[in-house]
PDB file of C-alpha atoms in Angstrom:
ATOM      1  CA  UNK A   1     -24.220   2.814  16.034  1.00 90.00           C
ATOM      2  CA  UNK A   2     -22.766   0.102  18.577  1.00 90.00           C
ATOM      3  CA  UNK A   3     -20.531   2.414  19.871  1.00 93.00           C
ATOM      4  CA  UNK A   4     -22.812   5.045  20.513  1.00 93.00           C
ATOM      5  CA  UNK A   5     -24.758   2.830  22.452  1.00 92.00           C
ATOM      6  CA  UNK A   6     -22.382   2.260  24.377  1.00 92.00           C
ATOM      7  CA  UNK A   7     -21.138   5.776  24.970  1.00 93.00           C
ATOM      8  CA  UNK A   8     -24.785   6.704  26.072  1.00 92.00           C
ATOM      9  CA  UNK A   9     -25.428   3.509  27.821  1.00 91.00           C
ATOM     10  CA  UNK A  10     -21.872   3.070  30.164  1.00 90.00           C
ATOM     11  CA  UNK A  11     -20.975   6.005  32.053  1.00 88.00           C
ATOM     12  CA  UNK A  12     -17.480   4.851  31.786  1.00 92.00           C
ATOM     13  CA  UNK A  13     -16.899   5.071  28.251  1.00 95.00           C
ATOM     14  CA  UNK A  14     -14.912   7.859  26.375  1.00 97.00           C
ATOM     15  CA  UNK A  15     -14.046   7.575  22.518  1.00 97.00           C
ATOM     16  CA  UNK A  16     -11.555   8.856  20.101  1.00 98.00           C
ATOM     17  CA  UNK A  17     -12.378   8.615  16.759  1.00 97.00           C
ATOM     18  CA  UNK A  18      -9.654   9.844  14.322  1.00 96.00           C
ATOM     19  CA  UNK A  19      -9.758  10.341  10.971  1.00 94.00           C
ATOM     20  CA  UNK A  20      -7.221  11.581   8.312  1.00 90.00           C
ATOM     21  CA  UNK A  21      -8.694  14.891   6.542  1.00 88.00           C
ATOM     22  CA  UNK A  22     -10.949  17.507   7.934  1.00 88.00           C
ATOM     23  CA  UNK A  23     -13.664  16.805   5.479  1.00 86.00           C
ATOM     24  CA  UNK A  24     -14.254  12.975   6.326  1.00 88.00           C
ATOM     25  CA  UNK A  25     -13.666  14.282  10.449  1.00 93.00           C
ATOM     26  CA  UNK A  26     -16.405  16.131  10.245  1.00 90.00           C
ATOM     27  CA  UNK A  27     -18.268  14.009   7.778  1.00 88.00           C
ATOM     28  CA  UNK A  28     -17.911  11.404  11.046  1.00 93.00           C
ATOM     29  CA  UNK A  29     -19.274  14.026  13.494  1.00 94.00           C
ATOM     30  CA  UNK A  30     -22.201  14.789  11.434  1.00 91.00           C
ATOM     31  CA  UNK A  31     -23.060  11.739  11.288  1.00 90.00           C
ATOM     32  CA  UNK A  32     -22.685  10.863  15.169  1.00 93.00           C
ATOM     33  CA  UNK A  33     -24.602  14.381  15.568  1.00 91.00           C
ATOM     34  CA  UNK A  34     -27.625  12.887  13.314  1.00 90.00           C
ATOM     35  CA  UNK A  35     -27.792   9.486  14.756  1.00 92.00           C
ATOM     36  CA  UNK A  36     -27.181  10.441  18.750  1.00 92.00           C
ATOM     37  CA  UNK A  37     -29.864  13.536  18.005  1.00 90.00           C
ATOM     38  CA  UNK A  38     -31.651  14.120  21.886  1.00 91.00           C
ATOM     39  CA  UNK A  39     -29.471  11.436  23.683  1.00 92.00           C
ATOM     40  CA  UNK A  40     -27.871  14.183  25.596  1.00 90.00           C
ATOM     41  CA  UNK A  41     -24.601  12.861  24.239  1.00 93.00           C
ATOM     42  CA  UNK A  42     -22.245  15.339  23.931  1.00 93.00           C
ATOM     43  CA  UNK A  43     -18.946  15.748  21.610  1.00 95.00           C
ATOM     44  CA  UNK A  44     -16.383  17.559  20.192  1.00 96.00           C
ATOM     45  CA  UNK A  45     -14.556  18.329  16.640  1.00 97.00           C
ATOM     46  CA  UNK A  46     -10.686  19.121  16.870  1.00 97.00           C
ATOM     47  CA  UNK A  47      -9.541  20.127  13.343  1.00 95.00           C
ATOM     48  CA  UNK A  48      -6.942  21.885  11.589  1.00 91.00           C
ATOM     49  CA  UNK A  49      -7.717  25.293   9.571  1.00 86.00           C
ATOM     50  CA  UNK A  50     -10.538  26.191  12.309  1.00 89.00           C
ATOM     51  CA  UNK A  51     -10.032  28.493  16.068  1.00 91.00           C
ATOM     52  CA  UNK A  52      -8.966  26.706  18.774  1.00 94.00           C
ATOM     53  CA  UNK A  53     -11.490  28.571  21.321  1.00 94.00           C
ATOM     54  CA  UNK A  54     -14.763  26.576  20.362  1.00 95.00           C
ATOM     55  CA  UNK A  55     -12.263  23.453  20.799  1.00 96.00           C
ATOM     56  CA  UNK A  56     -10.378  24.473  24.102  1.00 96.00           C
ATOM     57  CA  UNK A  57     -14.395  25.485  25.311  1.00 96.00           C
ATOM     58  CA  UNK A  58     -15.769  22.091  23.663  1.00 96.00           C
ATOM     59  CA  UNK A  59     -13.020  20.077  25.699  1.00 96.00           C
ATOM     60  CA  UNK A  60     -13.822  21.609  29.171  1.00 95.00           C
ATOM     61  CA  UNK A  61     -16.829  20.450  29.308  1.00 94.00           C
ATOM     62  CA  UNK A  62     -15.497  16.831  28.963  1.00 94.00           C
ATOM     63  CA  UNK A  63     -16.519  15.526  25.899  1.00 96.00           C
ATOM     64  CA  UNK A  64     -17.644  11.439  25.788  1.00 96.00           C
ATOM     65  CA  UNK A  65     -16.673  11.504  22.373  1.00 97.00           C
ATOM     66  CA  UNK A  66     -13.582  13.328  20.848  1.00 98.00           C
ATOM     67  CA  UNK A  67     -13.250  13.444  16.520  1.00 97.00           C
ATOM     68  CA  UNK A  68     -10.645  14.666  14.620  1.00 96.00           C
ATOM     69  CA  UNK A  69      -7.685  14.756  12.798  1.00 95.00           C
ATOM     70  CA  UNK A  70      -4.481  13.270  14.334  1.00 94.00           C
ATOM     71  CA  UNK A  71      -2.582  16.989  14.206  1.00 94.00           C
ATOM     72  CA  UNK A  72      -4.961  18.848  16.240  1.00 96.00           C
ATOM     73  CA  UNK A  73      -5.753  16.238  18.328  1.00 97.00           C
ATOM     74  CA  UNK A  74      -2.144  15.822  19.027  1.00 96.00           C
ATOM     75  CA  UNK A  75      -1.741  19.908  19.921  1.00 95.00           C
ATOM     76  CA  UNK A  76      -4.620  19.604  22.398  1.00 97.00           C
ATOM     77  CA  UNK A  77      -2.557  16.968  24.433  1.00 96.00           C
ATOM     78  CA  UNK A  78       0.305  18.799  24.361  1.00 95.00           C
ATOM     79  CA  UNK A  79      -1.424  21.801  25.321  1.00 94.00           C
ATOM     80  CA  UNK A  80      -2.864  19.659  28.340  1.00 95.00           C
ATOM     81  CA  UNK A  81      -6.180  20.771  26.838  1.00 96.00           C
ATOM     82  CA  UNK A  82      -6.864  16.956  25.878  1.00 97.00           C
ATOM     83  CA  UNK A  83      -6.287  14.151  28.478  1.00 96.00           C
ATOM     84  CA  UNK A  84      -6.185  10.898  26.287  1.00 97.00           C
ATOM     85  CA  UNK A  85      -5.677   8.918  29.378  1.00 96.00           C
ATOM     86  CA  UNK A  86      -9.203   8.520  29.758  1.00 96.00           C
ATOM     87  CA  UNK A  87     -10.207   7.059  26.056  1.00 97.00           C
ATOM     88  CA  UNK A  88     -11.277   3.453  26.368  1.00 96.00           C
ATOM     89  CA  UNK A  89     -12.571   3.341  22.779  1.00 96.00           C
ATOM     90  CA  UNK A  90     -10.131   4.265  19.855  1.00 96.00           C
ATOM     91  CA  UNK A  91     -11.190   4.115  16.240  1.00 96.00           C
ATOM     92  CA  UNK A  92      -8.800   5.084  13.293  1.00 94.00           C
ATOM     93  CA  UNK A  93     -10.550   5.578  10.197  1.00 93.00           C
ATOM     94  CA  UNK A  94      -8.863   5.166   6.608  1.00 89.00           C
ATOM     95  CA  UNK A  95      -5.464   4.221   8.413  1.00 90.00           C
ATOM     96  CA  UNK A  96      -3.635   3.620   5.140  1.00 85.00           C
ATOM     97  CA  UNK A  97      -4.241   6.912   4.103  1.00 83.00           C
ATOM     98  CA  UNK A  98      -3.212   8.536   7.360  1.00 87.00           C
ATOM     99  CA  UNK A  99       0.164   6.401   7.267  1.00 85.00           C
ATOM    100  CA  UNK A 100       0.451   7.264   3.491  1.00 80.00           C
ATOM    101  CA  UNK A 101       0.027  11.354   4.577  1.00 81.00           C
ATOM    102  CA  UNK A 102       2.738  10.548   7.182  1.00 85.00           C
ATOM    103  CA  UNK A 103       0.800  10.828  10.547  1.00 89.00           C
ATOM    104  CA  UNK A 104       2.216   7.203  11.521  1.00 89.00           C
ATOM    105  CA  UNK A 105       4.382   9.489  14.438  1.00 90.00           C
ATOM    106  CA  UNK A 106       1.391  11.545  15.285  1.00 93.00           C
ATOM    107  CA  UNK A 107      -0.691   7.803  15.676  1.00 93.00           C
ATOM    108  CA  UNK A 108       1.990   6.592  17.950  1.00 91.00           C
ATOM    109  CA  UNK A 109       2.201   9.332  20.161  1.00 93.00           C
ATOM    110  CA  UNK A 110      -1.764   9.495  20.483  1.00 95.00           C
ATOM    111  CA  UNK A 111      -2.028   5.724  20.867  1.00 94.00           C
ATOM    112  CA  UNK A 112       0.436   5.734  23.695  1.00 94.00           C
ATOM    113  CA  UNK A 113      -1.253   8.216  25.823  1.00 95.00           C
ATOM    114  CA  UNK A 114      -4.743   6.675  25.741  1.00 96.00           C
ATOM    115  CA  UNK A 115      -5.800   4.340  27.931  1.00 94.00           C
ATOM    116  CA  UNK A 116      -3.666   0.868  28.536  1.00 92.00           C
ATOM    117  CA  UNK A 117      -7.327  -1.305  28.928  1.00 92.00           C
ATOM    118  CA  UNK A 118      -9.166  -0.219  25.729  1.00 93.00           C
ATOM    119  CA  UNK A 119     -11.162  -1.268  22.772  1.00 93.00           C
ATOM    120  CA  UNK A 120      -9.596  -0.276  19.632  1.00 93.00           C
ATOM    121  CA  UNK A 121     -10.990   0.300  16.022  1.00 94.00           C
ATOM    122  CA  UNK A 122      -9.061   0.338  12.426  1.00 92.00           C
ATOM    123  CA  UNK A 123     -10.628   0.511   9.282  1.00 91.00           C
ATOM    124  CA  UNK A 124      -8.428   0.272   6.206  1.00 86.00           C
ATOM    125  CA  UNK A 125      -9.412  -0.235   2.582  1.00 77.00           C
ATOM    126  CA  UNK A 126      -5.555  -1.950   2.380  1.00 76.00           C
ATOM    127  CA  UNK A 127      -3.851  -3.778   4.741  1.00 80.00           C
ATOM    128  CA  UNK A 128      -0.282  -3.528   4.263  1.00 78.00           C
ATOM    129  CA  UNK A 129       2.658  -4.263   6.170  1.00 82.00           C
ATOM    130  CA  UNK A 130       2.743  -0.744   7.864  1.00 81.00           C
ATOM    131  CA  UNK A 131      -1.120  -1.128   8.959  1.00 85.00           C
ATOM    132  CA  UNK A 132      -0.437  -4.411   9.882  1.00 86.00           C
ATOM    133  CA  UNK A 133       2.267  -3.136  12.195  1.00 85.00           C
ATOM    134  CA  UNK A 134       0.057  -0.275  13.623  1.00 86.00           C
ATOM    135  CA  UNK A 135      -2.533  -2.879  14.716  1.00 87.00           C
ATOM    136  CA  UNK A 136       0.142  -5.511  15.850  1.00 86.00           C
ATOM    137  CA  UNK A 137       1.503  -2.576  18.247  1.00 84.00           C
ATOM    138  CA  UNK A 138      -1.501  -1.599  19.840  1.00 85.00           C
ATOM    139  CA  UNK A 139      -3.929  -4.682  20.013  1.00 83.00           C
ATOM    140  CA  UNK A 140      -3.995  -7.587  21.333  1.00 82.00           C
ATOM    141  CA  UNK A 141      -5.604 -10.734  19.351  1.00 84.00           C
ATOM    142  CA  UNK A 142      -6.651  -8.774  17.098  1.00 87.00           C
ATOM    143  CA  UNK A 143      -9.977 -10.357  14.718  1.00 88.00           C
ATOM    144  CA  UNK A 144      -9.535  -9.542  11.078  1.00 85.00           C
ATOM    145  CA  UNK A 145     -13.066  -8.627  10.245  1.00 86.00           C
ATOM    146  CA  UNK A 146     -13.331  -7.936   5.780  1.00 79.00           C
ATOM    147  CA  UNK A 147     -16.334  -7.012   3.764  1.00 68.00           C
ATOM    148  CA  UNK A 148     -14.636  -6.823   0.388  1.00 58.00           C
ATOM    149  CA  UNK A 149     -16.284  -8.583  -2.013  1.00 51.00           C
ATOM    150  CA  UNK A 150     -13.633  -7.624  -5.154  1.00 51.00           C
ATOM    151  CA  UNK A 151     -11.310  -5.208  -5.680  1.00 49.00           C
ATOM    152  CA  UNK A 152     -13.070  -2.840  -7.472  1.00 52.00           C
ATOM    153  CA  UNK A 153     -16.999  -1.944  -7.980  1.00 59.00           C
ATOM    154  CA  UNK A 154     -18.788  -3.903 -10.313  1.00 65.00           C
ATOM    155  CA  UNK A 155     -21.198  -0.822 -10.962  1.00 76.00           C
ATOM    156  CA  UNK A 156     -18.262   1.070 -12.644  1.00 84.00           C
ATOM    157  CA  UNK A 157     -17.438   0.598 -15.828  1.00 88.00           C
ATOM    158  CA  UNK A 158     -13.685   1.238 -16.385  1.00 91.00           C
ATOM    159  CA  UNK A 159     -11.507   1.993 -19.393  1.00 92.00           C
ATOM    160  CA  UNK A 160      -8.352   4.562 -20.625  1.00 93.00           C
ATOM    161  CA  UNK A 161      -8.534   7.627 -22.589  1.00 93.00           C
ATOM    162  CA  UNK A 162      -5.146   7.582 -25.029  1.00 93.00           C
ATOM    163  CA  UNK A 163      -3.190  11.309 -25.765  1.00 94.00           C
ATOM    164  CA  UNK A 164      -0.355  12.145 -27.852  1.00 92.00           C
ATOM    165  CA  UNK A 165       0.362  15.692 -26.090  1.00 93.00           C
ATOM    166  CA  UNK A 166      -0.896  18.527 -23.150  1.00 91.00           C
ATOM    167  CA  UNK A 167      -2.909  19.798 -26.010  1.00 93.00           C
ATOM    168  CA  UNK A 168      -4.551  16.938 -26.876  1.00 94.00           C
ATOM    169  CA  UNK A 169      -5.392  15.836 -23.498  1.00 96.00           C
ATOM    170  CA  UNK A 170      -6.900  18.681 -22.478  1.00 96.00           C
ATOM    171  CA  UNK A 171      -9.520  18.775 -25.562  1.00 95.00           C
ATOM    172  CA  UNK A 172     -10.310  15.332 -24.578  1.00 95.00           C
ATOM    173  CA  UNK A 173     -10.910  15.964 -21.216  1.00 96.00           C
ATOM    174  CA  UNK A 174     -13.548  19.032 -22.539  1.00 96.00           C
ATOM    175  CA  UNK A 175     -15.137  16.159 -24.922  1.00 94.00           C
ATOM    176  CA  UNK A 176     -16.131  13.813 -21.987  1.00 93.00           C
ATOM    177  CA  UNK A 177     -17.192  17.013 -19.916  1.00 94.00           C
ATOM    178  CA  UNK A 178     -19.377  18.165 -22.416  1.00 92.00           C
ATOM    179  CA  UNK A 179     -20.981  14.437 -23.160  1.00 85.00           C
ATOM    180  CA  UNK A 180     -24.544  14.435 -21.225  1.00 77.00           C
ATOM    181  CA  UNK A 181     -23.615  11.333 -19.218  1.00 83.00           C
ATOM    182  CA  UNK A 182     -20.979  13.364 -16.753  1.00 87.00           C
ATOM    183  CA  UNK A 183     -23.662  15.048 -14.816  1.00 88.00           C
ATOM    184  CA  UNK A 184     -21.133  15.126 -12.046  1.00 91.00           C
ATOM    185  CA  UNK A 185     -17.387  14.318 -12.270  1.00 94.00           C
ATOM    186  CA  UNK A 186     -14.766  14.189  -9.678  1.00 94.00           C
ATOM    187  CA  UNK A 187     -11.291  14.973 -11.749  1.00 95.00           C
ATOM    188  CA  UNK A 188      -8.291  13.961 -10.296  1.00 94.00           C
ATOM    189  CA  UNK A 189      -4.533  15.647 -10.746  1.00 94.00           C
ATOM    190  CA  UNK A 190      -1.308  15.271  -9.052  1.00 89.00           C
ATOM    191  CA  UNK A 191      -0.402  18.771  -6.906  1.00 90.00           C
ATOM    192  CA  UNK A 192      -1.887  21.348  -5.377  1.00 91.00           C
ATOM    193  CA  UNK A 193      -0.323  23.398  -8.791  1.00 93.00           C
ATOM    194  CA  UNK A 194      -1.751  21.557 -11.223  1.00 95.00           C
ATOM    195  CA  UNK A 195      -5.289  21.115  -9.768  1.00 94.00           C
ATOM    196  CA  UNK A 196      -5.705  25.059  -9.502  1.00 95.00           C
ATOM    197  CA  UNK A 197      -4.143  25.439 -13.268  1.00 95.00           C
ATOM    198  CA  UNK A 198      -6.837  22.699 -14.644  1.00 96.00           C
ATOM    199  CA  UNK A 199      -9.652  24.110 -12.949  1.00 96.00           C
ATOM    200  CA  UNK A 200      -8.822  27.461 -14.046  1.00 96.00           C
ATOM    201  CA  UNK A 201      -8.548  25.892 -18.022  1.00 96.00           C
ATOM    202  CA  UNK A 202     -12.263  24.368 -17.661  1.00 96.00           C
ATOM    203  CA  UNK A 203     -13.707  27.091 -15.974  1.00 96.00           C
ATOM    204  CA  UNK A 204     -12.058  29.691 -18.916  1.00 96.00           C
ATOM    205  CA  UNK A 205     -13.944  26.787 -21.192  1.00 94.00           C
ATOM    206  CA  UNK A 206     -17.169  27.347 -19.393  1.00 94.00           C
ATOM    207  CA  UNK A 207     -17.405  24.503 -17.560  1.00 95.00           C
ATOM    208  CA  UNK A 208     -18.723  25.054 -13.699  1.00 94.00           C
ATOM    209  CA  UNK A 209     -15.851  24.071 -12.073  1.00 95.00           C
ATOM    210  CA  UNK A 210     -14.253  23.708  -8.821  1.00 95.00           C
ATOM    211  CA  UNK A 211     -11.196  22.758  -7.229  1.00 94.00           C
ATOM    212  CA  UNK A 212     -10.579  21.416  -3.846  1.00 91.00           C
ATOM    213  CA  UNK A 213      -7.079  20.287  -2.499  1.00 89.00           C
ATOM    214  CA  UNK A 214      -4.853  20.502   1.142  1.00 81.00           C
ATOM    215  CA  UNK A 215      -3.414  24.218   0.177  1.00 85.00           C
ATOM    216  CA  UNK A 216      -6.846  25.632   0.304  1.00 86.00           C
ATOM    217  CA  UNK A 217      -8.523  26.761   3.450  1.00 84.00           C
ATOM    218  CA  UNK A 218     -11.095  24.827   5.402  1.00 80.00           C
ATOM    219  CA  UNK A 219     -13.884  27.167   4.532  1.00 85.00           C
ATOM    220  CA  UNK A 220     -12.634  27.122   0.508  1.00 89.00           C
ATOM    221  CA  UNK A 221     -12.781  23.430   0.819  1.00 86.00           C
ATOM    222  CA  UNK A 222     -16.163  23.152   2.338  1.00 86.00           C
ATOM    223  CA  UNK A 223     -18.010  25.353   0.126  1.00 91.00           C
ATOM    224  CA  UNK A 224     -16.263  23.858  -2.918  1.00 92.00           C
ATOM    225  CA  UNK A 225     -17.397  20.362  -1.445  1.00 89.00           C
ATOM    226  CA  UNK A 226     -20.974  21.812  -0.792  1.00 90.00           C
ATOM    227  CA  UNK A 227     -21.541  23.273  -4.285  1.00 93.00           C
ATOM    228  CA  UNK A 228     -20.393  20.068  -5.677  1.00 93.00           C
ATOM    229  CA  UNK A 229     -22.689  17.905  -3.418  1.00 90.00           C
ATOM    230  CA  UNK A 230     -25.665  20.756  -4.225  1.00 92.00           C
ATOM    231  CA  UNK A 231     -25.419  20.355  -7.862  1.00 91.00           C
ATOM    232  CA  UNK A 232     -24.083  24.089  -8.513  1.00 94.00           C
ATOM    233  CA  UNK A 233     -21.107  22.683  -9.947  1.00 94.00           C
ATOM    234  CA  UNK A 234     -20.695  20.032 -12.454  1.00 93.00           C
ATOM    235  CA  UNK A 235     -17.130  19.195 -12.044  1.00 96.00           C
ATOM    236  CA  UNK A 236     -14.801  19.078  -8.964  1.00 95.00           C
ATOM    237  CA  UNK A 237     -10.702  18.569  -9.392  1.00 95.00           C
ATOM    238  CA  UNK A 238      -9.020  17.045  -6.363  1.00 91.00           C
ATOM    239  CA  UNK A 239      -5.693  15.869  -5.464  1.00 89.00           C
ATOM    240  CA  UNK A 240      -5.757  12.233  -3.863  1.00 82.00           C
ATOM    241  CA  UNK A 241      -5.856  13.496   0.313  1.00 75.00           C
ATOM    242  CA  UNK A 242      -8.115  15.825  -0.302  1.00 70.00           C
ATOM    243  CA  UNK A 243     -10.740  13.560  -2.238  1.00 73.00           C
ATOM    244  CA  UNK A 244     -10.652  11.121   0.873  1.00 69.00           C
ATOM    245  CA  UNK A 245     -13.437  13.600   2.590  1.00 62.00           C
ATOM    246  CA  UNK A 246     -15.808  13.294  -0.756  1.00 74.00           C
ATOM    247  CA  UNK A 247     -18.667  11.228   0.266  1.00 74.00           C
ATOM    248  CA  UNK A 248     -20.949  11.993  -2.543  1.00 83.00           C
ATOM    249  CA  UNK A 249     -23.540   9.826  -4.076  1.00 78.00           C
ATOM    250  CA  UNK A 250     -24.558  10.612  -7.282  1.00 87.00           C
ATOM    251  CA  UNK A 251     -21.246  10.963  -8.757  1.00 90.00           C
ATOM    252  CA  UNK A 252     -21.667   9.694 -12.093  1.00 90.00           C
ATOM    253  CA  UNK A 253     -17.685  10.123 -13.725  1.00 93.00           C
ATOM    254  CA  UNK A 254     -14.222   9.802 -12.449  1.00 93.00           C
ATOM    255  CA  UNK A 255     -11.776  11.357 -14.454  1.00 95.00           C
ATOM    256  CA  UNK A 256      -7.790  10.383 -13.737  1.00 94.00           C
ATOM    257  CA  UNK A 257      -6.162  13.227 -15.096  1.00 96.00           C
ATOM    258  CA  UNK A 258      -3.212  11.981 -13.957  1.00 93.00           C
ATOM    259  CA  UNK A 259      -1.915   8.619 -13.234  1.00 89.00           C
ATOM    260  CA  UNK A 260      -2.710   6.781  -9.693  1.00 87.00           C
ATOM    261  CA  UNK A 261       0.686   6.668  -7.947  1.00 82.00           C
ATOM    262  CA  UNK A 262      -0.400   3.036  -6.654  1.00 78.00           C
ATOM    263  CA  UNK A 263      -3.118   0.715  -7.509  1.00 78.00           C
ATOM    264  CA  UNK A 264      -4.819   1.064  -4.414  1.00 75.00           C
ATOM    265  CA  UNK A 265      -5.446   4.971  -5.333  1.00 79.00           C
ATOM    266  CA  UNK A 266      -6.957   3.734  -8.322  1.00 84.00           C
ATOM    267  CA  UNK A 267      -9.198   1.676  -6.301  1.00 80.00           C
ATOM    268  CA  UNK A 268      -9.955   4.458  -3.672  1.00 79.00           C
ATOM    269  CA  UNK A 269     -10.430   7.044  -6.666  1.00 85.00           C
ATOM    270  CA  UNK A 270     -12.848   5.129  -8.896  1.00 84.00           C
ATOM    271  CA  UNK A 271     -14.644   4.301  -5.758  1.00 80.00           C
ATOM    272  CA  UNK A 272     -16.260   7.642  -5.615  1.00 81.00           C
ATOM    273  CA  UNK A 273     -18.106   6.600  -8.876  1.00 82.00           C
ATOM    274  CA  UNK A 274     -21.400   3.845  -9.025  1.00 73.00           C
ATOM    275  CA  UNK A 275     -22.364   4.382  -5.119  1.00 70.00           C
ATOM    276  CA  UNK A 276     -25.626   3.537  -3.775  1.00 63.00           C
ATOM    277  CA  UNK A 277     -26.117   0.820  -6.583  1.00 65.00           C
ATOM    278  CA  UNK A 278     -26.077   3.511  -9.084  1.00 74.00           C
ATOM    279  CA  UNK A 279     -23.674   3.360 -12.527  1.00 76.00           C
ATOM    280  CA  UNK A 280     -20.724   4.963 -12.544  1.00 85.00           C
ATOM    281  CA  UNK A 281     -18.233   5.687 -15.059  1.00 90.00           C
ATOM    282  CA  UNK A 282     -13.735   5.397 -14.385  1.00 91.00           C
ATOM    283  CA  UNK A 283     -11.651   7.301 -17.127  1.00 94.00           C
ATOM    284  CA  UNK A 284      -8.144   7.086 -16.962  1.00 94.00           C
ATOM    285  CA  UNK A 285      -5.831   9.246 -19.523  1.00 95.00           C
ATOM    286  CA  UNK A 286      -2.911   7.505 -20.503  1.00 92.00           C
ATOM    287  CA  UNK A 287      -0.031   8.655 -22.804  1.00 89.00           C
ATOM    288  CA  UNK A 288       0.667   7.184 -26.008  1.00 79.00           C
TER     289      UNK A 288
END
C-alpha cells in the first residue's frame, strides 16, 4: 500500500516488482489492480506462457509499475521493449525460491540495468547465504526487517503417515481423501511425471481432482487453480514451484506425497494449510 502511494503521489517514481511464478505475478497485480482501483495508476503484467502484443502495447504506454516474472521481464529489455533504467523502486518477492528455480543470473542482469539511486525490496521466507549475497550486492545498509514468530504455524497440526509399499501408499492416501475433514487438500509430489500419474489414479478413484505443475500451460494452470479456489475440486496435486502461486484460504489438508527436499519446503508447503486463523491439517508419508 506504501508503495502505491507513492507511485500515485511522486511523479518520479517507477516500480518493478518481480516475482518467481506466473500465478503469484499475477496474484501481485490483482491485488495492486484492487487496491489502486480509480487512481488512474496504470501497470503492466510481463509473463511467460501468455502473447507478447498486450505486453509490447502495455509497455508503450509507459507503465509506473512493471510485474512479472524475471524471464519475461528479462526478454523485454533485451528486446529494448523494457527500459529498466528508469525503476527507482525494486521489489523481489519469494527470493529464495527464485534463486532455488535458478533465476539468480536473470536477477543480476535485471538488477544491474535499473536505476543506480533506488529503493529496493526483498522478501524471503529464508535467508540464506545466497539471499544474503543478493541483498549484500545490491543494497546499501540494508535493515533486516522479520515478522516470524516460529517456524511453522501453530494452527496446523502436523504428523507422518507410515507405508510399507506404492500399493499401500496409495490406499492411504484414498483413506485421508475420503475422511470428511479434507474438504480441500493441496497434494504435493516430486515431477511434473508423477503429479500427472497421481492425479490421474485419484481421479480413476473418483476423487475431483486436479493437477497443476510448470509443464502445463498458463491457461491449464489457471483454471486448475480457479476450480480449486471455487470449490469444484476437492483436491489439487502440485509440484513445489508451482504451489508457490497457491494463495488459498480455506485449505484445510496438506498432503506430502513425497518427501520435502529441504526443511524449508516443508515449511513453505504446510504453510498453505491453517490460514486466516483457521485449522489446518500437515500429512507427511514416510516409508517404513
Amino acid at each position: 500500500v506504501p508503495l502505491l502511494h507513492r507511485l500515485m503521489t511522486q511523479s518520479g517514481t517507477y516500480a518493478l516488482i518481480m516475482a518467481p511464478t506466473r500465478e503469484l505475478a499475477q496474484q501481485i497485480e490483482e491485488q495492486c489492480r484492487s487496491i489502486a482501483k480509480g487512481s488512474g495508476l496504470f501497470g503492466t503484467l510481463l509473463i511467460g506462457g501468455t502473447a507478447m502484443g498486450p505486453q509490447l502495447r502495455d509497455l508503450r504506454n509507459n507503465p509506473k509499475v512493471v510485474i512479472g516474472t524475471p524471464g519475461r521481464i528479462k526478454d523485454h529489455a533485451e528486446r529494448r521493449s523494457l527500459d529498466l533504467s528508469k525503476f527507482n523502486t525494486v521489489v523481489l518477492d519469494e527470493v529464495d525460491r527464485m534463486l532455488d528455480m535458478g533465476f539468480i543470473n536473470d536477477i543480476r542482469h535485471i538488477l544491474n540495468q535499473t536505476a543506480n539511486q533506488k529503493q529496493s525490496f526483498f522478501f524471503s521466507a529464508t535467508l540464506d547465504a545466497k539471499v544474503k549475497t543478493i541483498i549484500d550486492g545490491f543494497s546499501l545498509d540494508p535493515v533486516h526487517v522479520t515478522v516470524k514468530t516460529g517456524e511453522t504455524s501453530d494452527n496446523v497440526e502436523q504428523n507422518v503417515i507410515p507405508y510399507d509399499s506404492h500399493n499401500e501408499k496409495i490406499d492411504k492416501l484414498h483413506d485421508l481423501l475420503i475422511k470428511g475433514t479434507a474438504s480441500k487438500t493441496l497434494v504435493f509430489d516430486d515431477t511434473h511425471r508423477s503429479v500427472e500419474k497421481l492425479t490421474k489414479e485419484l481421479l480413476s478413484r473418483g476423487f475431483e481432482a486436479d493437477a497443476i505443475h510448470g509443464g502445463k500451460s498458463q491457461s491449464q494452470r489457471q483454471r486448475a487453480l480457479k476450480r480449486f479456489r471455487d470449490n469444484q475440486i476437492k483436491v489439487l496435486v502440485a509440484t513445489d514451484v508451482a504451489a508457490r502461486g497457491i494463495d488459498v484460504a480455506d485449505i484445510t489438508h496438506v498432503i506430502n506425497y513425497s518427501t520435502p527436499q529441504s526443511y524449508s519446503d516443508y515449511v513453505h508447503r504446510i504453510g498453505r494449510a491453517g490460514r486466516a486463523g483457521r485449522a489446518g491439517m500437515a500429512l507427511t508419508f514416510v516409508e517404513s
